[in-house]
Amino acid sequence: MADAYFFLFFLLPLLLLVVLYFLVKPRPVKIPIKNRHVFITGGSSGIGLSLAHRAAAEGARVSILARSLGKLEEARNAIRLVTGIEVAVFAADVRDFEAVKRAVDEAGPIDVLLLNHGVFVALELEKMELSEIKFTMDVNLMGTLNLIKAALPAMKNRKDPLPASIALVSSQAGQAGIYGYVAYSASKFGLRGLAEALQQEVIADNIHVSLIFPPDTDTPGLAEENRRKPELTKIIAASSGCMTAEKVAQKALDGIKSGSFIVSCNLEGIALSLATAGLSPQRSFLMAFVEVVAAGILRIVALGMQWTWYGSIEKYHSQRKGKCCTKGY
Ligand SMILES: NC(=O)c1ccc[n+]([C@@H]2O[C@H](COP(=O)([O-])OP(=O)(O)OC[C@H]3O[C@@H](n4cnc5c(N)ncnc54)[C@H](OP(=O)(O)O)[C@@H]3O)[C@@H](O)[C@H]2O)c1
């Protein structure tokens, strides 16, 4: 009996660790940002502004891009006041490839391309105008592709032998579909496919992709979104809590610097990332070990979450309609 326990709880995990150590690819990498050029889209507000503050404070040369020049200049002044560092600002709409290309060319070769810009409206699909759906897809998905297309040639030809990074800010709504986020989840799930395929295309150029999954974060964007958010979205999304932009920026930059493909920001985020690891690259054999061991139990937790979410939807509709016409969810 003692031998069986020894095999099950010591030898088998040890063997798995050894196998995973040799199995995980791409291999681990560290991406320094000190004295390197970090280009942040959506860097004038919320998470992007906190990322710019933090990167500047860590000694990076920072450029920020957004549409409003006024907000960009406010951000530049705020960063100068706190860090004494001057960031470069570029006014462009990420949907406009020519404008984005001009900004990227003017900014010079990029070491860390941090694609944080994004728009989010929480609303049922049938209440959204087609123009709002297209706007969400164009900014979040096409805008990201525009930036990568514009910046990649110079990133590939950089003289700097150090590893470079392309980091995309997704959302926990890009890991799990949530009521009210049909368009937003579609755009953020799209970033995952983009990131997984892109990593394979740029690995030979020593460029490493990170995908960041923040939960609700206290930003001007969230305040705006909350004005129209459906009741059910609030109930379902509440389970992951709300973080400050500074904390999310810190987790994001730490994740980028450690070359992680998936970057989670809180405990629920880690569980979500483990549950949705799928075919994503994993550089850490320890995290790969946790993913393998936790897979079964996390599927049960995920089914429990679906049970809660569909229960909330059922309760909500039956309360509103005064009868239980929605049984059988
Ligand atoms: N806050 C949250 O709860 C939360 C949660 C998960 C994920 N996220 C993601 O985190 C990212 C940042 O969110 P946030 O809450 O910090 O948003 P935010 O406060 O609304 O800031 C958005 C930034 O993106 C820029 N931007 C928007 N549309 C643009 C466009 N078409 N072209 C260029 N720049 C554009 C904005 O500047 P201009 O308006 O001047 O262009 C601003 O600098 C987004 O990708 C969002 O999806 C946020």
PDB file of C-alpha atoms and ligand atoms in Angstrom, residues 41-49 65-69 71-72 92-95 115-120 135 139-140 169-173 181 184 188 191 212-225 229 242 245, ligand 1:
ATOM      1  CA  THR A  41      -1.997  52.089 -27.724  1.00  0.00           C
ATOM      2  CA  GLY A  42      -4.825  53.555 -25.670  1.00  0.00           C
ATOM      3  CA  GLY A  43      -2.110  55.005 -23.444  1.00  0.00           C
ATOM      4  CA  SER A  44      -4.036  58.166 -22.563  1.00  0.00           C
ATOM      5  CA  SER A  45      -6.576  56.623 -20.172  1.00  0.00           C
ATOM      6  CA  GLY A  46      -7.262  53.827 -17.699  1.00  0.00           C
ATOM      7  CA  ILE A  47      -5.100  50.695 -17.942  1.00  0.00           C
ATOM      8  CA  GLY A  48      -3.020  52.129 -20.837  1.00  0.00           C
ATOM      9  CA  LEU A  49      -2.179  55.264 -18.865  1.00  0.00           C
ATOM     10  CA  LEU A  65      -1.150  56.469 -29.097  1.00  0.00           C
ATOM     11  CA  ALA A  66      -4.840  57.342 -28.916  1.00  0.00           C
ATOM     12  CA  ARG A  67      -7.329  59.481 -30.878  1.00  0.00           C
ATOM     13  CA  SER A  68      -7.670  62.587 -28.701  1.00  0.00           C
ATOM     14  CA  LEU A  69      -4.544  64.774 -28.717  1.00  0.00           C
ATOM     15  CA  LYS A  71      -6.083  63.502 -23.580  1.00  0.00           C
ATOM     16  CA  LEU A  72      -2.643  62.407 -24.821  1.00  0.00           C
ATOM     17  CA  ALA A  92      -4.297  58.384 -34.533  1.00  0.00           C
ATOM     18  CA  ASP A  93      -7.351  56.183 -34.828  1.00  0.00           C
ATOM     19  CA  VAL A  94      -6.324  52.510 -34.793  1.00  0.00           C
ATOM     20  CA  ARG A  95      -8.940  51.889 -37.519  1.00  0.00           C
ATOM     21  CA  LEU A 115      -1.906  46.855 -27.836  1.00  0.00           C
ATOM     22  CA  ASN A 116      -4.208  48.010 -25.085  1.00  0.00           C
ATOM     23  CA  HIS A 117      -6.727  50.233 -26.938  1.00  0.00           C
ATOM     24  CA  GLY A 118     -10.289  48.979 -26.769  1.00  0.00           C
ATOM     25  CA  VAL A 119     -13.943  49.913 -26.665  1.00  0.00           C
ATOM     26  CA  PHE A 120     -16.586  48.075 -24.722  1.00  0.00           C
ATOM     27  CA  PHE A 135     -17.277  49.696 -34.344  1.00  0.00           C
ATOM     28  CA  VAL A 139     -11.397  49.001 -33.051  1.00  0.00           C
ATOM     29  CA  ASN A 140     -10.673  45.891 -30.967  1.00  0.00           C
ATOM     30  CA  VAL A 169      -4.916  43.363 -23.854  1.00  0.00           C
ATOM     31  CA  SER A 170      -7.924  41.060 -24.046  1.00  0.00           C
ATOM     32  CA  SER A 171     -10.429  40.628 -21.200  1.00  0.00           C
ATOM     33  CA  GLN A 172     -11.884  37.858 -19.060  1.00  0.00           C
ATOM     34  CA  ALA A 173     -14.827  38.252 -21.479  1.00  0.00           C
ATOM     35  CA  TYR A 181     -20.884  40.891 -24.331  1.00  0.00           C
ATOM     36  CA  TYR A 184     -17.145  42.467 -27.189  1.00  0.00           C
ATOM     37  CA  LYS A 188     -11.661  39.671 -27.576  1.00  0.00           C
ATOM     38  CA  LEU A 191      -7.472  38.285 -30.172  1.00  0.00           C
ATOM     39  CA  ILE A 212      -3.483  39.811 -21.024  1.00  0.00           C
ATOM     40  CA  PHE A 213      -6.854  39.042 -19.439  1.00  0.00           C
ATOM     41  CA  PRO A 214      -7.941  41.775 -17.002  1.00  0.00           C
ATOM     42  CA  PRO A 215     -11.140  41.452 -14.942  1.00  0.00           C
ATOM     43  CA  ASP A 216     -13.386  44.521 -14.422  1.00  0.00           C
ATOM     44  CA  THR A 217     -10.951  47.384 -13.841  1.00  0.00           C
ATOM     45  CA  ASP A 218     -11.739  50.787 -12.376  1.00  0.00           C
ATOM     46  CA  THR A 219     -11.186  53.062 -15.415  1.00  0.00           C
ATOM     47  CA  PRO A 220     -13.067  55.814 -17.278  1.00  0.00           C
ATOM     48  CA  GLY A 221     -13.970  53.130 -19.848  1.00  0.00           C
ATOM     49  CA  LEU A 222     -15.644  50.954 -17.196  1.00  0.00           C
ATOM     50  CA  ALA A 223     -17.493  53.950 -15.689  1.00  0.00           C
ATOM     51  CA  GLU A 224     -18.916  54.676 -19.144  1.00  0.00           C
ATOM     52  CA  GLU A 225     -19.819  51.029 -19.721  1.00  0.00           C
ATOM     53  CA  LYS A 229     -24.746  47.611 -18.425  1.00  0.00           C
ATOM     54  CA  CYS A 242     -12.881  44.803  -9.729  1.00  0.00           C
ATOM     55  CA  ALA A 245      -5.769  50.116 -13.254  1.00  0.00           C
TER      56      ALA A 245
HETATM   57  N1  LIG B   1     -11.773  48.517 -17.679  1.00  0.00           N
HETATM   58  C1  LIG B   1     -12.153  47.269 -17.666  1.00  0.00           C
HETATM   59  O1  LIG B   1     -13.008  46.858 -16.859  1.00  0.00           O
HETATM   60  C2  LIG B   1     -11.516  46.279 -18.616  1.00  0.00           C
HETATM   61  C3  LIG B   1     -11.659  44.902 -18.327  1.00  0.00           C
HETATM   62  C4  LIG B   1     -11.087  43.976 -19.188  1.00  0.00           C
HETATM   63  C5  LIG B   1     -10.385  44.398 -20.300  1.00  0.00           C
HETATM   64  N2  LIG B   1     -10.267  45.741 -20.555  1.00  0.00           N
HETATM   65  C6  LIG B   1      -9.535  46.132 -21.763  1.00  0.00           C
HETATM   66  O2  LIG B   1      -8.465  46.972 -21.366  1.00  0.00           O
HETATM   67  C7  LIG B   1      -8.189  47.922 -22.381  1.00  0.00           C
HETATM   68  C8  LIG B   1      -8.174  49.326 -21.783  1.00  0.00           C
HETATM   69  O3  LIG B   1      -9.425  49.558 -21.180  1.00  0.00           O
HETATM   70  P1  LIG B   1      -9.687  50.829 -20.243  1.00  0.00           P
HETATM   71  O4  LIG B   1     -10.776  50.445 -19.316  1.00  0.00           O
HETATM   72  O5  LIG B   1      -8.419  51.341 -19.719  1.00  0.00           O
HETATM   73  O6  LIG B   1     -10.308  51.836 -21.337  1.00  0.00           O
HETATM   74  P2  LIG B   1     -10.432  53.435 -21.366  1.00  0.00           P
HETATM   75  O7  LIG B   1     -10.229  54.034 -20.040  1.00  0.00           O
HETATM   76  O8  LIG B   1     -11.726  53.696 -22.071  1.00  0.00           O
HETATM   77  O9  LIG B   1      -9.237  53.826 -22.349  1.00  0.00           O
HETATM   78  C9  LIG B   1      -9.277  53.395 -23.678  1.00  0.00           C
HETATM   79  C10 LIG B   1      -8.080  53.958 -24.410  1.00  0.00           C
HETATM   80  O10 LIG B   1      -8.133  53.508 -25.780  1.00  0.00           O
HETATM   81  C11 LIG B   1      -8.088  54.644 -26.643  1.00  0.00           C
HETATM   82  N3  LIG B   1      -8.886  54.353 -27.844  1.00  0.00           N
HETATM   83  C12 LIG B   1     -10.184  53.997 -27.900  1.00  0.00           C
HETATM   84  N4  LIG B   1     -10.569  53.857 -29.173  1.00  0.00           N
HETATM   85  C13 LIG B   1      -9.485  54.121 -29.931  1.00  0.00           C
HETATM   86  C14 LIG B   1      -9.254  54.156 -31.332  1.00  0.00           C
HETATM   87  N5  LIG B   1     -10.232  53.906 -32.210  1.00  0.00           N
HETATM   88  N6  LIG B   1      -8.019  54.474 -31.775  1.00  0.00           N
HETATM   89  C15 LIG B   1      -7.018  54.755 -30.895  1.00  0.00           C
HETATM   90  N7  LIG B   1      -7.180  54.730 -29.562  1.00  0.00           N
HETATM   91  C16 LIG B   1      -8.399  54.423 -29.085  1.00  0.00           C
HETATM   92  C17 LIG B   1      -8.693  55.782 -25.807  1.00  0.00           C
HETATM   93  O11 LIG B   1      -8.301  57.083 -26.233  1.00  0.00           O
HETATM   94  P3  LIG B   1      -9.221  57.963 -27.253  1.00  0.00           P
HETATM   95  O12 LIG B   1     -10.629  57.808 -26.823  1.00  0.00           O
HETATM   96  O13 LIG B   1      -8.670  59.346 -27.157  1.00  0.00           O
HETATM   97  O14 LIG B   1      -8.975  57.357 -28.593  1.00  0.00           O
HETATM   98  C18 LIG B   1      -8.060  55.475 -24.449  1.00  0.00           C
HETATM   99  O15 LIG B   1      -6.736  55.942 -24.420  1.00  0.00           O
HETATM  100  C19 LIG B   1      -9.250  47.708 -23.451  1.00  0.00           C
HETATM  101  O16 LIG B   1      -8.741  46.894 -24.477  1.00  0.00           O
HETATM  102  C20 LIG B   1     -10.352  46.970 -22.730  1.00  0.00           C
HETATM  103  O17 LIG B   1     -11.124  46.165 -23.602  1.00  0.00           O
HETATM  104  C21 LIG B   1     -10.816  46.680 -19.742  1.00  0.00           C
END
